[in-house]
PDB file of C-alpha atoms in Angstrom:
ATOM      1  CA  MET A   1      62.216   8.100 193.423  1.00  0.00           C
ATOM      2  CA  GLN A   2      59.572  10.494 191.636  1.00  0.00           C
ATOM      3  CA  GLU A   3      58.237  13.567 193.639  1.00  0.00           C
ATOM      4  CA  GLU A   4      54.774  14.292 193.403  1.00  0.00           C
ATOM      5  CA  GLU A   5      54.406  17.086 190.444  1.00  0.00           C
ATOM      6  CA  LYS A   6      52.379  20.130 191.173  1.00  0.00           C
ATOM      7  CA  ASN A   7      52.657  23.905 189.616  1.00  0.00           C
ATOM      8  CA  GLU A   8      56.106  24.520 189.877  1.00  0.00           C
ATOM      9  CA  VAL A   9      55.565  28.491 188.296  1.00  0.00           C
ATOM     10  CA  GLU A  10      53.905  30.657 190.532  1.00  0.00           C
ATOM     11  CA  PHE A  11      53.565  34.113 187.803  1.00  0.00           C
ATOM     12  CA  ILE A  12      54.258  37.661 188.969  1.00  0.00           C
ATOM     13  CA  PRO A  13      52.605  40.485 187.790  1.00  0.00           C
ATOM     14  CA  SER A  14      55.136  43.065 185.899  1.00  0.00           C
ATOM     15  CA  GLU A  15      55.255  46.608 185.245  1.00  0.00           C
ATOM     16  CA  PHE A  16      57.232  47.423 182.470  1.00  0.00           C
ATOM     17  CA  THR A  17      56.915  51.132 181.679  1.00  0.00           C
ATOM     18  CA  ALA A  18      59.012  52.400 184.494  1.00  0.00           C
ATOM     19  CA  LYS A  19      62.543  52.688 184.223  1.00  0.00           C
ATOM     20  CA  LEU A  20      64.568  50.891 186.663  1.00  0.00           C
ATOM     21  CA  SER A  21      67.737  51.962 186.091  1.00  0.00           C
ATOM     22  CA  LEU A  22      70.492  50.168 188.532  1.00  0.00           C
ATOM     23  CA  SER A  23      74.180  51.050 188.560  1.00  0.00           C
ATOM     24  CA  TYR A  24      76.606  48.239 187.800  1.00  0.00           C
ATOM     25  CA  ALA A  25      80.518  47.184 187.050  1.00  0.00           C
ATOM     26  CA  PRO A  26      81.186  45.882 184.229  1.00  0.00           C
ATOM     27  CA  GLY A  27      83.676  42.999 184.017  1.00  0.00           C
ATOM     28  CA  ILE A  28      83.672  41.890 187.731  1.00  0.00           C
ATOM     29  CA  LYS A  29      85.896  39.091 187.368  1.00  0.00           C
ATOM     30  CA  ALA A  30      85.615  35.747 189.068  1.00  0.00           C
ATOM     31  CA  GLY A  31      89.471  35.133 189.888  1.00  0.00           C
ATOM     32  CA  PHE A  32      92.188  37.043 191.208  1.00  0.00           C
ATOM     33  CA  ALA A  33      91.403  41.253 190.372  1.00  0.00           C
ATOM     34  CA  SER A  34      94.044  43.601 190.002  1.00  0.00           C
ATOM     35  CA  PRO A  35      94.292  46.285 192.348  1.00  0.00           C
ATOM     36  CA  ALA A  36      95.621  48.714 189.066  1.00  0.00           C
ATOM     37  CA  GLU A  37      92.342  47.933 187.207  1.00  0.00           C
ATOM     38  CA  ALA A  38      89.536  51.112 187.267  1.00  0.00           C
ATOM     39  CA  TYR A  39      86.247  49.639 187.830  1.00  0.00           C
ATOM     40  CA  GLU A  40      83.781  52.113 186.139  1.00  0.00           C
ATOM     41  CA  VAL A  41      80.431  52.469 186.938  1.00  0.00           C
ATOM     42  CA  ASP A  42      78.007  51.658 184.052  1.00  0.00           C
ATOM     43  CA  VAL A  43      73.495  51.832 184.052  1.00  0.00           C
ATOM     44  CA  LEU A  44      71.922  48.932 183.787  1.00  0.00           C
ATOM     45  CA  ASP A  45      68.072  49.134 183.003  1.00  0.00           C
ATOM     46  CA  PHE A  46      66.286  45.460 183.299  1.00  0.00           C
ATOM     47  CA  ASN A  47      63.346  46.764 181.687  1.00  0.00           C
ATOM     48  CA  LYS A  48      65.649  47.560 178.500  1.00  0.00           C
ATOM     49  CA  ASP A  49      68.756  45.260 178.745  1.00  0.00           C
ATOM     50  CA  MET A  50      67.098  42.195 179.753  1.00  0.00           C
ATOM     51  CA  ILE A  51      63.449  42.180 178.202  1.00  0.00           C
ATOM     52  CA  ARG A  52      63.497  42.208 174.484  1.00  0.00           C
ATOM     53  CA  HIS A  53      59.698  41.756 174.074  1.00  0.00           C
ATOM     54  CA  PRO A  54      57.532  43.627 177.057  1.00  0.00           C
ATOM     55  CA  ASP A  55      54.355  42.736 175.816  1.00  0.00           C
ATOM     56  CA  THR A  56      54.803  39.283 175.696  1.00  0.00           C
ATOM     57  CA  THR A  57      57.229  38.782 178.987  1.00  0.00           C
ATOM     58  CA  PHE A  58      56.121  37.613 182.099  1.00  0.00           C
ATOM     59  CA  TYR A  59      57.897  36.871 185.739  1.00  0.00           C
ATOM     60  CA  GLY A  60      57.367  33.238 187.299  1.00  0.00           C
ATOM     61  CA  ARG A  61      58.591  31.939 190.537  1.00  0.00           C
ATOM     62  CA  VAL A  62      59.838  28.559 190.649  1.00  0.00           C
ATOM     63  CA  ARG A  63      58.257  26.228 192.927  1.00  0.00           C
ATOM     64  CA  GLY A  64      60.050  23.077 193.660  1.00  0.00           C
ATOM     65  CA  ASP A  65      63.316  21.264 192.728  1.00  0.00           C
ATOM     66  CA  SER A  66      63.009  19.381 189.262  1.00  0.00           C
ATOM     67  CA  MET A  67      65.665  21.823 188.043  1.00  0.00           C
ATOM     68  CA  MET A  68      67.930  22.243 190.737  1.00  0.00           C
ATOM     69  CA  ASP A  69      71.147  20.577 188.922  1.00  0.00           C
ATOM     70  CA  ALA A  70      70.792  23.268 186.391  1.00  0.00           C
ATOM     71  CA  GLY A  71      70.631  25.855 188.891  1.00  0.00           C
ATOM     72  CA  ILE A  72      67.146  26.478 188.803  1.00  0.00           C
ATOM     73  CA  CYS A  73      65.954  26.139 192.702  1.00  0.00           C
ATOM     74  CA  ASP A  74      62.889  26.348 194.873  1.00  0.00           C
ATOM     75  CA  GLY A  75      62.599  30.698 194.697  1.00  0.00           C
ATOM     76  CA  ASP A  76      64.065  31.874 191.557  1.00  0.00           C
ATOM     77  CA  ILE A  77      62.386  34.275 189.660  1.00  0.00           C
ATOM     78  CA  LEU A  78      62.142  33.125 185.908  1.00  0.00           C
ATOM     79  CA  VAL A  79      61.837  35.649 183.049  1.00  0.00           C
ATOM     80  CA  ILE A  80      59.680  33.974 180.501  1.00  0.00           C
ATOM     81  CA  ASP A  81      59.490  35.537 176.786  1.00  0.00           C
ATOM     82  CA  ARG A  82      56.217  33.922 175.507  1.00  0.00           C
ATOM     83  CA  SER A  83      57.193  35.190 171.846  1.00  0.00           C
ATOM     84  CA  LEU A  84      60.262  33.132 171.254  1.00  0.00           C
ATOM     85  CA  ILE A  85      59.792  29.715 169.743  1.00  0.00           C
ATOM     86  CA  PRO A  86      61.422  26.706 171.890  1.00  0.00           C
ATOM     87  CA  ARG A  87      64.694  25.362 170.728  1.00  0.00           C
ATOM     88  CA  ASN A  88      66.044  21.986 171.646  1.00  0.00           C
ATOM     89  CA  GLY A  89      67.890  22.650 174.631  1.00  0.00           C
ATOM     90  CA  ASP A  90      66.059  25.766 175.569  1.00  0.00           C
ATOM     91  CA  VAL A  91      64.231  26.020 179.484  1.00  0.00           C
ATOM     92  CA  VAL A  92      60.700  26.174 178.912  1.00  0.00           C
ATOM     93  CA  VAL A  93      57.625  26.640 181.134  1.00  0.00           C
ATOM     94  CA  ALA A  94      55.063  24.470 179.897  1.00  0.00           C
ATOM     95  CA  TYR A  95      51.481  23.875 180.825  1.00  0.00           C
ATOM     96  CA  TYR A  96      50.577  19.829 180.819  1.00  0.00           C
ATOM     97  CA  ASP A  97      48.613  17.491 182.889  1.00  0.00           C
ATOM     98  CA  ASN A  98      46.618  20.637 184.036  1.00  0.00           C
ATOM     99  CA  LYS A  99      50.120  22.125 185.947  1.00  0.00           C
ATOM    100  CA  TYR A 100      52.836  24.606 184.601  1.00  0.00           C
ATOM    101  CA  THR A 101      55.496  23.145 185.046  1.00  0.00           C
ATOM    102  CA  VAL A 102      59.751  24.205 183.791  1.00  0.00           C
ATOM    103  CA  LYS A 103      62.025  21.608 182.242  1.00  0.00           C
ATOM    104  CA  PHE A 104      64.697  21.467 179.063  1.00  0.00           C
ATOM    105  CA  PHE A 105      62.601  20.916 175.694  1.00  0.00           C
ATOM    106  CA  ASP A 106      63.938  17.841 174.001  1.00  0.00           C
ATOM    107  CA  ASN A 107      62.558  17.930 170.451  1.00  0.00           C
ATOM    108  CA  THR A 108      65.313  15.492 168.964  1.00  0.00           C
ATOM    109  CA  HIS A 109      62.900  12.717 168.722  1.00  0.00           C
ATOM    110  CA  LEU A 110      60.176  14.367 166.374  1.00  0.00           C
ATOM    111  CA  ASP A 111      60.959  11.998 164.007  1.00  0.00           C
ATOM    112  CA  GLU A 112      59.935   9.064 166.108  1.00  0.00           C
ATOM    113  CA  GLY A 113      56.529  10.944 167.058  1.00  0.00           C
ATOM    114  CA  PHE A 114      57.337  12.302 170.401  1.00  0.00           C
ATOM    115  CA  ILE A 115      59.252  15.381 172.355  1.00  0.00           C
ATOM    116  CA  ASP A 116      60.724  15.266 175.832  1.00  0.00           C
ATOM    117  CA  LEU A 117      60.090  17.891 178.767  1.00  0.00           C
ATOM    118  CA  VAL A 118      63.508  16.752 180.991  1.00  0.00           C
ATOM    119  CA  PRO A 119      64.047  17.839 184.333  1.00  0.00           C
ATOM    120  CA  ALA A 120      67.530  18.833 185.960  1.00  0.00           C
ATOM    121  CA  ASN A 121      67.187  16.377 188.518  1.00  0.00           C
ATOM    122  CA  LYS A 122      67.697  12.489 188.758  1.00  0.00           C
ATOM    123  CA  ASP A 123      64.675  12.460 191.173  1.00  0.00           C
ATOM    124  CA  PHE A 124      62.180  13.297 188.480  1.00  0.00           C
ATOM    125  CA  LYS A 125      61.336  11.567 185.035  1.00  0.00           C
ATOM    126  CA  SER A 126      61.096  13.070 181.650  1.00  0.00           C
ATOM    127  CA  ILE A 127      57.917  14.051 180.463  1.00  0.00           C
ATOM    128  CA  ARG A 128      57.084  12.077 177.245  1.00  0.00           C
ATOM    129  CA  ILE A 129      54.675  13.990 174.968  1.00  0.00           C
ATOM    130  CA  THR A 130      53.329  12.484 171.943  1.00  0.00           C
ATOM    131  CA  ALA A 131      50.703  13.916 169.111  1.00  0.00           C
ATOM    132  CA  GLU A 132      47.518  12.493 171.677  1.00  0.00           C
ATOM    133  CA  ASP A 133      48.640  15.038 174.503  1.00  0.00           C
ATOM    134  CA  GLN A 134      47.622  18.277 175.225  1.00  0.00           C
ATOM    135  CA  LEU A 135      50.548  20.501 175.845  1.00  0.00           C
ATOM    136  CA  THR A 136      51.434  24.415 175.543  1.00  0.00           C
ATOM    137  CA  ILE A 137      54.666  25.764 175.414  1.00  0.00           C
ATOM    138  CA  TRP A 138      53.706  28.749 177.620  1.00  0.00           C
ATOM    139  CA  GLY A 139      57.198  30.506 177.178  1.00  0.00           C
ATOM    140  CA  VAL A 140      60.785  30.405 176.779  1.00  0.00           C
ATOM    141  CA  VAL A 141      63.065  31.005 180.117  1.00  0.00           C
ATOM    142  CA  GLN A 142      65.289  33.765 179.221  1.00  0.00           C
ATOM    143  CA  TYR A 143      67.100  34.724 182.946  1.00  0.00           C
ATOM    144  CA  THR A 144      66.806  32.903 186.319  1.00  0.00           C
ATOM    145  CA  ILE A 145      67.263  35.490 189.000  1.00  0.00           C
ATOM    146  CA  LYS A 146      68.612  34.377 192.033  1.00  0.00           C
ATOM    147  CA  ASN A 147      68.845  35.503 196.030  1.00  0.00           C
ATOM    148  CA  TRP A 148      71.588  34.421 196.974  1.00  0.00           C
ATOM    149  CA  HIS A 149      71.657  36.019 200.158  1.00  0.00           C
ATOM    150  CA  VAL A 150      68.609  33.610 202.098  1.00  0.00           C
ATOM    151  CA  PRO A 151      67.715  34.651 205.597  1.00  0.00           C
ATOM    152  CA  ARG A 152      68.794  32.471 208.005  1.00  0.00           C
TER     153      ARG A 152
END
């Protein structure tokens, strides 16, 4: 059953001139850690390390669950670069039918005259875009930021 489509991205202002330096431990393993390993602390600056094009990069908050099977869930924050040209399989923010939506970009049917915006949730249908449709690929999603410690 297809859920009602709505704006799936709420845009968030960003400030790239401020330095955001945080300590991080590189090489964290998801398996069994060796007690003999020394973890060196380095510095991560989200603005420098995650943002390649500050003038064309925006944040957006996901609203809805059409991409939940790809791990993109309601409330997640997207880092969206508007300067990138979407490639097949990219996650994009698209403006279609007077709404913003986040979907996989599928251009494998260009020779047949259409592209698809593909959800990652079986309850949603792909959106087929033809030359007659008004579509803007607003940007390409570079990162997804999640809050794993959700208040109870």
